[in-house]
mmCIF file of C-alpha atoms (C1' of nucleotides) in Angstrom:
data_model
loop_
_atom_site.group_PDB
_atom_site.id
_atom_site.type_symbol
_atom_site.label_atom_id
_atom_site.label_comp_id
_atom_site.label_asym_id
_atom_site.label_seq_id
_atom_site.Cartn_x
_atom_site.Cartn_y
_atom_site.Cartn_z
ATOM 1 C CA MET A 1 33.357 145.209 78.554
ATOM 2 C CA LYS A 2 32.749 145.925 82.400
ATOM 3 C CA HIS A 3 30.351 143.089 82.137
ATOM 4 C CA ALA A 4 32.599 140.665 80.910
ATOM 5 C CA LYS A 5 35.203 141.418 83.872
ATOM 6 C CA LYS A 6 32.566 140.934 86.283
ATOM 7 C CA ASN A 7 31.757 137.725 84.771
ATOM 8 C CA LYS A 8 35.261 136.769 84.699
ATOM 9 C CA PHE A 9 35.709 137.606 88.331
ATOM 10 C CA ARG A 10 32.679 135.956 89.403
ATOM 11 C CA LEU A 11 33.798 132.703 87.549
ATOM 12 C CA PHE A 12 37.311 132.831 89.128
ATOM 13 C CA ILE A 13 35.799 133.102 92.443
ATOM 14 C CA ALA A 14 33.500 130.275 91.888
ATOM 15 C CA GLN A 15 36.356 128.018 90.616
ATOM 16 C CA LYS A 16 38.431 128.824 93.521
ATOM 17 C CA GLY A 17 35.786 127.871 96.175
ATOM 18 C CA LEU A 18 35.999 131.585 97.472
ATOM 19 C CA LYS A 19 32.926 133.428 98.559
ATOM 20 C CA SER A 20 30.956 136.440 96.958
ATOM 21 C CA THR A 21 30.707 139.200 99.251
ATOM 22 C CA ARG A 22 29.209 142.690 98.827
ATOM 23 C CA GLN A 23 32.654 144.068 99.631
ATOM 24 C CA ARG A 24 34.010 142.630 96.812
ATOM 25 C CA ASP A 25 31.330 143.732 94.465
ATOM 26 C CA ILE A 26 31.738 147.087 95.846
ATOM 27 C CA ILE A 27 35.272 147.263 95.284
ATOM 28 C CA LEU A 28 34.978 145.813 91.803
ATOM 29 C CA ASP A 29 32.129 148.494 90.683
ATOM 30 C CA CYS A 30 34.403 151.104 92.006
ATOM 31 C CA PHE A 31 37.733 149.675 90.127
ATOM 32 C CA LEU A 32 36.054 149.348 87.012
ATOM 33 C CA SER A 33 34.572 152.890 86.981
ATOM 34 C CA SER A 34 37.962 154.313 87.679
ATOM 35 C CA SER A 35 40.666 155.625 85.695
ATOM 36 C CA ARG A 36 42.918 152.857 84.095
ATOM 37 C CA HIS A 37 45.879 153.405 86.437
ATOM 38 C CA ILE A 38 44.633 153.857 89.980
ATOM 39 C CA SER A 39 46.752 153.721 93.316
ATOM 40 C CA ILE A 40 45.427 151.612 96.201
ATOM 41 C CA GLU A 41 45.272 154.681 98.262
ATOM 42 C CA GLU A 42 43.130 156.425 95.600
ATOM 43 C CA LEU A 43 40.550 153.668 94.992
ATOM 44 C CA TYR A 44 40.298 153.170 98.837
ATOM 45 C CA LEU A 45 39.557 156.811 99.357
ATOM 46 C CA LYS A 46 37.234 156.809 96.462
ATOM 47 C CA LEU A 47 35.667 153.577 98.429
ATOM 48 C CA ARG A 48 35.152 155.432 101.463
ATOM 49 C CA SER A 49 33.402 158.476 100.246
ATOM 50 C CA LYS A 50 30.679 156.076 99.593
ATOM 51 C CA ASN A 51 31.366 153.172 102.153
ATOM 52 C CA PRO A 52 32.709 154.883 105.152
ATOM 53 C CA ASN A 53 33.226 151.282 106.732
ATOM 54 C CA ILE A 54 35.315 149.338 104.308
ATOM 55 C CA GLY A 55 38.374 148.257 105.708
ATOM 56 C CA TYR A 56 41.873 149.094 104.187
ATOM 57 C CA ALA A 57 43.089 145.336 104.480
ATOM 58 C CA THR A 58 40.126 144.294 102.375
ATOM 59 C CA VAL A 59 40.952 146.776 99.523
ATOM 60 C CA TYR A 60 44.397 144.999 99.332
ATOM 61 C CA ARG A 61 43.263 141.610 99.590
ATOM 62 C CA THR A 62 40.705 142.117 96.808
ATOM 63 C CA LEU A 63 43.011 144.024 94.575
ATOM 64 C CA LYS A 64 45.354 140.923 94.698
ATOM 65 C CA LEU A 65 42.223 138.800 93.825
ATOM 66 C CA PHE A 66 41.462 140.995 90.897
ATOM 67 C CA ALA A 67 45.194 140.467 89.586
ATOM 68 C CA GLU A 68 44.912 136.774 90.227
ATOM 69 C CA SER A 69 41.964 136.268 88.236
ATOM 70 C CA GLY A 70 43.298 138.466 85.560
ATOM 71 C CA ILE A 71 40.860 141.396 85.481
ATOM 72 C CA ALA A 72 43.701 143.594 86.726
ATOM 73 C CA ARG A 73 47.457 143.882 86.727
ATOM 74 C CA GLU A 74 49.859 145.512 89.064
ATOM 75 C CA ILE A 75 52.313 147.793 87.903
ATOM 76 C CA GLN A 76 54.953 149.976 89.705
ATOM 77 C CA PHE A 77 56.212 152.965 88.212
ATOM 78 C CA GLY A 78 58.933 153.431 90.926
ATOM 79 C CA ASP A 79 57.277 156.255 93.318
ATOM 80 C CA GLY A 80 56.357 153.442 95.873
ATOM 81 C CA GLN A 81 52.836 153.328 95.325
ATOM 82 C CA THR A 82 51.189 149.997 93.669
ATOM 83 C CA ARG A 83 48.873 150.549 91.046
ATOM 84 C CA TYR A 84 46.507 148.809 89.328
ATOM 85 C CA GLU A 85 45.367 148.886 85.747
ATOM 86 C CA HIS A 86 42.423 146.988 83.805
ATOM 87 C CA ALA A 87 43.692 144.050 81.913
ATOM 88 C CA ASN A 88 42.275 142.743 78.779
ATOM 89 C CA GLU A 89 42.608 139.375 77.941
ATOM 90 C CA GLY A 90 45.672 138.747 76.042
ATOM 91 C CA GLU A 91 46.647 142.264 75.804
ATOM 92 C CA HIS A 92 49.819 143.870 76.712
ATOM 93 C CA HIS A 93 50.678 147.464 76.552
ATOM 94 C CA ASP A 94 53.606 149.899 77.768
ATOM 95 C CA HIS A 95 53.701 153.023 79.380
ATOM 96 C CA LEU A 96 55.171 156.456 78.766
ATOM 97 C CA VAL A 97 55.332 158.252 82.127
ATOM 98 C CA CYS A 98 55.534 162.162 82.507
ATOM 99 C CA THR A 99 57.830 162.905 85.255
ATOM 100 C CA ARG A 100 56.229 166.176 85.806
ATOM 101 C CA CYS A 101 52.427 165.688 85.758
ATOM 102 C CA GLY A 102 52.309 161.851 86.328
ATOM 103 C CA THR A 103 50.217 161.427 83.210
ATOM 104 C CA ILE A 104 50.537 157.939 81.778
ATOM 105 C CA ILE A 105 49.975 157.114 78.037
ATOM 106 C CA GLU A 106 49.758 153.406 77.055
ATOM 107 C CA PHE A 107 51.122 152.498 73.840
ATOM 108 C CA GLU A 108 51.716 148.940 71.894
ATOM 109 C CA ASN A 109 54.341 148.343 69.517
ATOM 110 C CA GLN A 110 54.915 145.290 67.638
ATOM 111 C CA ASP A 111 58.003 145.970 66.455
ATOM 112 C CA ILE A 112 59.587 146.566 69.696
ATOM 113 C CA GLU A 113 58.059 143.125 70.722
ATOM 114 C CA GLN A 114 59.630 141.503 68.112
ATOM 115 C CA LEU A 115 63.181 142.813 69.034
ATOM 116 C CA GLN A 116 62.598 141.735 72.361
ATOM 117 C CA GLN A 117 61.765 138.376 71.190
ATOM 118 C CA GLU A 118 65.086 138.337 69.329
ATOM 119 C CA VAL A 119 67.388 139.618 72.007
ATOM 120 C CA ALA A 120 65.704 137.044 74.468
ATOM 121 C CA GLY A 121 66.195 134.518 71.951
ATOM 122 C CA ALA A 122 70.049 135.144 71.351
ATOM 123 C CA HIS A 123 70.564 134.650 74.956
ATOM 124 C CA GLY A 124 68.657 131.580 75.345
ATOM 125 C CA PHE A 125 65.650 133.221 77.212
ATOM 126 C CA GLN A 126 62.230 132.480 77.130
ATOM 127 C CA ILE A 127 60.146 135.463 77.805
ATOM 128 C CA GLU A 128 57.468 135.318 80.199
ATOM 129 C CA ASN A 129 56.451 138.996 80.499
ATOM 130 C CA HIS A 130 58.366 142.242 79.998
ATOM 131 C CA LYS A 131 58.119 145.641 81.572
ATOM 132 C CA LEU A 132 58.824 148.749 79.112
ATOM 133 C CA GLU A 133 58.461 152.347 80.866
ATOM 134 C CA LEU A 134 59.396 155.463 79.057
ATOM 135 C CA TYR A 135 59.857 158.143 81.640
ATOM 136 C CA GLY A 136 60.247 161.662 80.012
ATOM 137 C CA ILE A 137 58.223 165.131 79.639
ATOM 138 C CA CYS A 138 54.658 164.714 78.164
ATOM 139 C CA ALA A 139 53.390 167.633 75.251
ATOM 140 C CA LYS A 140 51.821 169.474 77.642
ATOM 141 C CA CYS A 141 54.594 170.265 80.313
ATOM 142 C CA ARG A 142 56.875 171.014 77.698
ATOM 143 C CA MET B 1 88.383 150.398 85.889
ATOM 144 C CA LYS B 2 88.010 149.984 89.786
ATOM 145 C CA HIS B 3 90.781 152.709 89.769
ATOM 146 C CA ALA B 4 88.725 155.058 87.944
ATOM 147 C CA LYS B 5 85.328 154.654 89.994
ATOM 148 C CA LYS B 6 87.534 155.084 93.184
ATOM 149 C CA ASN B 7 88.808 158.516 91.656
ATOM 150 C CA LYS B 8 85.453 159.555 90.466
ATOM 151 C CA PHE B 9 84.129 159.162 93.859
ATOM 152 C CA ARG B 10 86.983 160.875 95.440
ATOM 153 C CA LEU B 11 86.596 164.008 93.302
ATOM 154 C CA PHE B 12 82.697 163.760 93.953
ATOM 155 C CA ILE B 13 83.417 163.950 97.637
ATOM 156 C CA ALA B 14 85.792 166.548 97.152
ATOM 157 C CA GLN B 15 83.598 168.706 95.175
ATOM 158 C CA LYS B 16 80.813 168.363 97.598
ATOM 159 C CA GLY B 17 82.883 169.314 100.673
ATOM 160 C CA LEU B 18 82.117 165.790 102.212
ATOM 161 C CA LYS B 19 84.405 163.872 103.968
ATOM 162 C CA SER B 20 86.704 160.714 103.092
ATOM 163 C CA THR B 21 85.969 158.195 105.891
ATOM 164 C CA ARG B 22 87.197 154.718 106.479
ATOM 165 C CA GLN B 23 83.836 153.374 106.232
ATOM 166 C CA ARG B 24 83.133 155.104 102.776
ATOM 167 C CA ASP B 25 86.664 153.458 101.436
ATOM 168 C CA ILE B 26 85.547 149.897 103.041
ATOM 169 C CA ILE B 27 81.947 150.021 101.401
ATOM 170 C CA LEU B 28 83.291 151.357 98.117
ATOM 171 C CA ASP B 29 85.910 148.661 97.630
ATOM 172 C CA CYS B 30 83.204 145.966 98.717
ATOM 173 C CA PHE B 31 80.835 147.264 96.098
ATOM 174 C CA LEU B 32 83.579 147.496 93.466
ATOM 175 C CA SER B 33 84.491 143.824 93.946
ATOM 176 C CA SER B 34 80.825 142.636 93.917
ATOM 177 C CA SER B 35 78.572 141.178 91.393
ATOM 178 C CA ARG B 36 77.084 143.886 88.968
ATOM 179 C CA HIS B 37 73.550 143.855 90.547
ATOM 180 C CA ILE B 38 73.789 143.780 94.157
ATOM 181 C CA SER B 39 71.203 144.215 96.873
ATOM 182 C CA ILE B 40 71.808 146.362 99.900
ATOM 183 C CA GLU B 41 71.161 143.581 102.203
ATOM 184 C CA GLU B 42 73.603 141.350 100.268
ATOM 185 C CA LEU B 43 76.062 144.336 100.558
ATOM 186 C CA TYR B 44 75.210 144.875 104.089
ATOM 187 C CA LEU B 45 75.961 141.126 105.058
ATOM 188 C CA LYS B 46 79.201 140.849 102.879
ATOM 189 C CA LEU B 47 80.407 144.037 104.785
ATOM 190 C CA ARG B 48 79.556 143.006 107.914
ATOM 191 C CA SER B 49 81.640 139.800 108.045
ATOM 192 C CA LYS B 50 84.567 141.584 107.777
ATOM 193 C CA ASN B 51 83.396 144.547 109.690
ATOM 194 C CA PRO B 52 80.876 143.568 112.239
ATOM 195 C CA ASN B 53 80.581 147.277 113.433
ATOM 196 C CA ILE B 54 79.381 149.165 110.355
ATOM 197 C CA GLY B 55 75.655 150.390 110.322
ATOM 198 C CA TYR B 56 73.007 149.662 108.385
ATOM 199 C CA ALA B 57 72.262 153.198 107.667
ATOM 200 C CA THR B 58 75.806 154.076 106.697
ATOM 201 C CA VAL B 59 75.372 151.343 104.054
ATOM 202 C CA TYR B 60 72.543 152.925 102.717
ATOM 203 C CA ARG B 61 73.587 156.509 102.901
ATOM 204 C CA THR B 62 76.842 155.458 101.229
ATOM 205 C CA LEU B 63 74.924 153.645 98.305
ATOM 206 C CA LYS B 64 73.153 156.742 97.437
ATOM 207 C CA LEU B 65 76.179 158.625 97.430
ATOM 208 C CA PHE B 66 77.479 156.345 94.998
ATOM 209 C CA ALA B 67 74.576 156.727 92.620
ATOM 210 C CA GLU B 68 74.753 160.464 92.916
ATOM 211 C CA SER B 69 78.252 160.394 92.035
ATOM 212 C CA GLY B 70 77.555 158.257 88.986
ATOM 213 C CA ILE B 71 79.334 155.392 89.755
ATOM 214 C CA ALA B 72 76.316 153.356 90.679
ATOM 215 C CA ARG B 73 72.763 153.109 89.620
ATOM 216 C CA GLU B 74 69.883 152.018 91.552
ATOM 217 C CA ILE B 75 67.522 149.641 89.846
ATOM 218 C CA GLN B 76 64.416 147.840 91.047
ATOM 219 C CA PHE B 77 63.128 144.375 89.822
ATOM 220 C CA GLY B 78 59.839 144.601 91.463
ATOM 221 C CA ASP B 79 60.750 142.241 94.319
ATOM 222 C CA GLY B 80 60.947 144.982 96.846
ATOM 223 C CA GLN B 81 64.720 144.871 97.067
ATOM 224 C CA THR B 82 66.737 147.955 95.662
ATOM 225 C CA ARG B 83 69.740 146.920 94.009
ATOM 226 C CA TYR B 84 72.891 149.220 92.759
ATOM 227 C CA GLU B 85 74.742 148.169 89.675
ATOM 228 C CA HIS B 86 78.078 149.482 88.590
ATOM 229 C CA ALA B 87 77.407 152.364 86.243
ATOM 230 C CA ASN B 88 79.847 153.278 83.385
ATOM 231 C CA GLU B 89 79.907 156.666 81.953
ATOM 232 C CA GLY B 90 76.971 157.180 79.222
ATOM 233 C CA GLU B 91 76.344 153.696 79.161
ATOM 234 C CA HIS B 92 72.903 152.259 79.275
ATOM 235 C CA HIS B 93 71.525 148.956 79.111
ATOM 236 C CA ASP B 94 68.406 146.730 79.810
ATOM 237 C CA HIS B 95 67.926 143.544 81.656
ATOM 238 C CA LEU B 96 66.739 139.864 81.156
ATOM 239 C CA VAL B 97 65.996 138.607 84.454
ATOM 240 C CA CYS B 98 65.427 134.747 85.096
ATOM 241 C CA THR B 99 62.150 134.413 87.071
ATOM 242 C CA ARG B 100 63.466 130.914 88.561
ATOM 243 C CA CYS B 101 67.098 131.454 89.441
ATOM 244 C CA GLY B 102 67.122 135.292 89.366
ATOM 245 C CA THR B 103 70.165 135.309 86.963
ATOM 246 C CA ILE B 104 70.497 138.995 85.514
ATOM 247 C CA ILE B 105 71.700 139.218 81.872
ATOM 248 C CA GLU B 106 72.431 142.852 80.573
ATOM 249 C CA PHE B 107 71.779 143.794 76.915
ATOM 250 C CA GLU B 108 71.870 146.692 74.918
ATOM 251 C CA ASN B 109 69.877 147.113 71.661
ATOM 252 C CA GLN B 110 70.176 150.129 69.519
ATOM 253 C CA ASP B 111 67.015 149.337 67.398
ATOM 254 C CA ILE B 112 64.755 148.993 70.479
ATOM 255 C CA GLU B 113 66.247 152.334 71.528
ATOM 256 C CA GLN B 114 65.331 154.118 68.302
ATOM 257 C CA LEU B 115 61.844 152.764 68.138
ATOM 258 C CA GLN B 116 61.318 154.122 71.723
ATOM 259 C CA GLN B 117 62.161 157.407 70.419
ATOM 260 C CA GLU B 118 59.798 157.140 67.712
ATOM 261 C CA VAL B 119 56.759 156.047 69.839
ATOM 262 C CA ALA B 120 57.759 158.804 72.355
ATOM 263 C CA GLY B 121 57.909 161.571 69.495
ATOM 264 C CA ALA B 122 54.607 160.060 68.327
ATOM 265 C CA HIS B 123 52.887 161.158 71.328
ATOM 266 C CA GLY B 124 54.965 164.171 71.647
ATOM 267 C CA PHE B 125 56.930 163.124 74.562
ATOM 268 C CA GLN B 126 60.556 163.553 75.328
ATOM 269 C CA ILE B 127 62.154 160.535 76.830
ATOM 270 C CA GLU B 128 64.505 161.279 79.957
ATOM 271 C CA ASN B 129 65.160 157.811 80.613
ATOM 272 C CA HIS B 130 63.687 154.324 80.154
ATOM 273 C CA LYS B 131 63.481 150.933 82.060
ATOM 274 C CA LEU B 132 63.343 147.834 79.904
ATOM 275 C CA GLU B 133 63.080 144.449 81.657
ATOM 276 C CA LEU B 134 62.438 141.141 80.066
ATOM 277 C CA TYR B 135 61.478 138.499 82.488
ATOM 278 C CA GLY B 136 61.315 134.867 81.722
ATOM 279 C CA ILE B 137 63.418 131.666 82.158
ATOM 280 C CA CYS B 138 67.299 131.457 81.325
ATOM 281 C CA ALA B 139 68.866 129.059 79.279
ATOM 282 C CA LYS B 140 69.923 127.003 82.184
ATOM 283 C CA CYS B 141 66.665 126.778 83.807
ATOM 284 C CA ARG B 142 64.793 125.276 80.930
ATOM 285 C "C1'" DT C 1 18.399 126.721 110.873
ATOM 286 C "C1'" DT C 2 22.656 124.451 111.836
ATOM 287 C "C1'" DG C 3 27.474 123.906 110.902
ATOM 288 C "C1'" DC C 4 31.433 124.982 108.764
ATOM 289 C "C1'" DT C 5 34.398 127.887 106.191
ATOM 290 C "C1'" DT C 6 35.499 132.019 104.376
ATOM 291 C "C1'" DT C 7 35.680 137.181 104.951
ATOM 292 C "C1'" DT C 8 36.009 141.411 107.379
ATOM 293 C "C1'" DG C 9 37.722 145.325 109.856
ATOM 294 C "C1'" DA C 10 40.518 147.021 113.270
ATOM 295 C "C1'" DA C 11 44.751 146.868 115.477
ATOM 296 C "C1'" DA C 12 49.465 145.208 115.466
ATOM 297 C "C1'" DA C 13 53.161 143.536 112.883
ATOM 298 C "C1'" DT C 14 56.424 143.538 109.137
ATOM 299 C "C1'" DC C 15 59.579 145.212 105.630
ATOM 300 C "C1'" DA C 16 62.376 148.260 103.426
ATOM 301 C "C1'" DC C 17 64.221 151.833 104.244
ATOM 302 C "C1'" DT C 18 65.244 156.954 106.519
ATOM 303 C "C1'" DT C 19 65.472 159.917 110.190
ATOM 304 C "C1'" DT C 20 67.217 161.367 114.926
ATOM 305 C "C1'" DC C 21 70.276 162.153 117.895
ATOM 306 C "C1'" DA C 22 74.308 161.841 120.824
ATOM 307 C "C1'" DT C 23 78.969 160.396 119.882
ATOM 308 C "C1'" DT C 24 82.969 160.020 117.104
ATOM 309 C "C1'" DT C 25 85.750 161.868 113.130
ATOM 310 C "C1'" DA C 26 88.000 164.187 109.326
ATOM 311 C "C1'" DT C 27 90.007 168.492 108.194
ATOM 312 C "C1'" DA C 28 90.601 173.314 108.627
ATOM 313 C "C1'" DA C 29 92.672 177.013 111.266
ATOM 314 C "C1'" DG C 30 95.718 178.672 114.532
ATOM 315 C "C1'" DC D 1 100.320 169.758 117.519
ATOM 316 C "C1'" DT D 2 95.953 171.768 119.413
ATOM 317 C "C1'" DT D 3 91.624 173.349 118.649
ATOM 318 C "C1'" DA D 4 87.463 174.528 116.700
ATOM 319 C "C1'" DT D 5 83.917 172.837 113.734
ATOM 320 C "C1'" DA D 6 81.233 170.748 110.241
ATOM 321 C "C1'" DA D 7 80.428 166.132 108.917
ATOM 322 C "C1'" DA D 8 79.758 161.186 109.357
ATOM 323 C "C1'" DT D 9 78.760 157.253 111.997
ATOM 324 C "C1'" DG D 10 75.825 153.482 114.409
ATOM 325 C "C1'" DA D 11 71.959 152.309 117.317
ATOM 326 C "C1'" DA D 12 67.622 152.986 117.818
ATOM 327 C "C1'" DA D 13 63.343 154.948 116.715
ATOM 328 C "C1'" DG D 14 60.415 156.521 113.023
ATOM 329 C "C1'" DT D 15 57.897 155.995 108.272
ATOM 330 C "C1'" DG D 16 54.944 154.603 104.948
ATOM 331 C "C1'" DA D 17 53.359 150.803 102.250
ATOM 332 C "C1'" DT D 18 51.434 146.506 102.783
ATOM 333 C "C1'" DT D 19 50.413 142.004 105.381
ATOM 334 C "C1'" DT D 20 49.131 139.470 108.878
ATOM 335 C "C1'" DT D 21 46.328 138.384 113.105
ATOM 336 C "C1'" DC D 22 42.233 137.375 115.309
ATOM 337 C "C1'" DA D 23 37.498 137.646 117.307
ATOM 338 C "C1'" DA D 24 33.392 138.586 115.148
ATOM 339 C "C1'" DA D 25 30.481 138.494 111.145
ATOM 340 C "C1'" DA D 26 28.597 136.682 106.857
ATOM 341 C "C1'" DG D 27 28.334 133.231 103.005
ATOM 342 C "C1'" DC D 28 26.694 128.742 101.578
ATOM 343 C "C1'" DA D 29 25.764 123.759 101.764
ATOM 344 C "C1'" DA D 30 22.929 120.486 103.680
#
DNA sequence: TTGCTTTTGAAAATCACTTTCATTTATAAG
DNA sequence: CTTATAAATGAAAGTGATTTTCAAAAGCAA
């Protein structure tokens, strides 16, 4: 799994004529071994603990590359922090976000997706992607 | 409709012990006569054309008050711009956003809402609110 | 190795807001 | 109608997240 993503990124880098660098490897390893929804700040701090000389800008730039290559996806939960999640080929999921503790649960629901298609169709829209977030209180916090 | 919102805001202002000012009246009129999804920048520019001395900060502050009073709702489509839409008592809707021309269509779908409740329930979540946006290409742009 | 391009890190810049603060207003009290 | 006082305003400075700039460093092909 992790290996597949490393390869995918390597390929992306090659196809784009970009260079393989020590920093990109480090950041990729760190990202892949992190929780599924990590903010740039969190990742940066985690990186710095082992690589005190890695730059802020490099982390930002590299995460954008991950997203472009398809191994990560940018998400925003409206708290002013951009997060990146691990993206898997052709897979899409939505989120339940606890407004108390911040826990994020992923889910997938084909019925909802189906209904979305119908709604879009009724308005002549062709869906490219969507965003569904349910905000509330998780079981633990209640 | 516009009148009802003006009254609602007036009431809110009174209850909070705030003051009724010329600027708030102007901004409210301008907001109510604008498209349903207006960004702060757009509203500010529209305002400035007739009131060159109205301040940026005042527009921001006043829109926050509109949201607090319940006559407006803050929305974000991930383009880094906060927008405000006209909010109606107890009504919720979701959005279809055209990624080409920016057109925004509102929709409401009870079946989807129902399924959301089911998903949340299955995870022990109690939904407080949700956000559903379908991004794609509208009929006109295709 | 050389030559050319990309990448990096640090610092400055940007963007969308938010806060500060001296001044102006609205409103209540006299 | 004053006066007092608390809130509102506008301009400018401040924030916080993200981007850009730029000189130096590092990949990579020949």
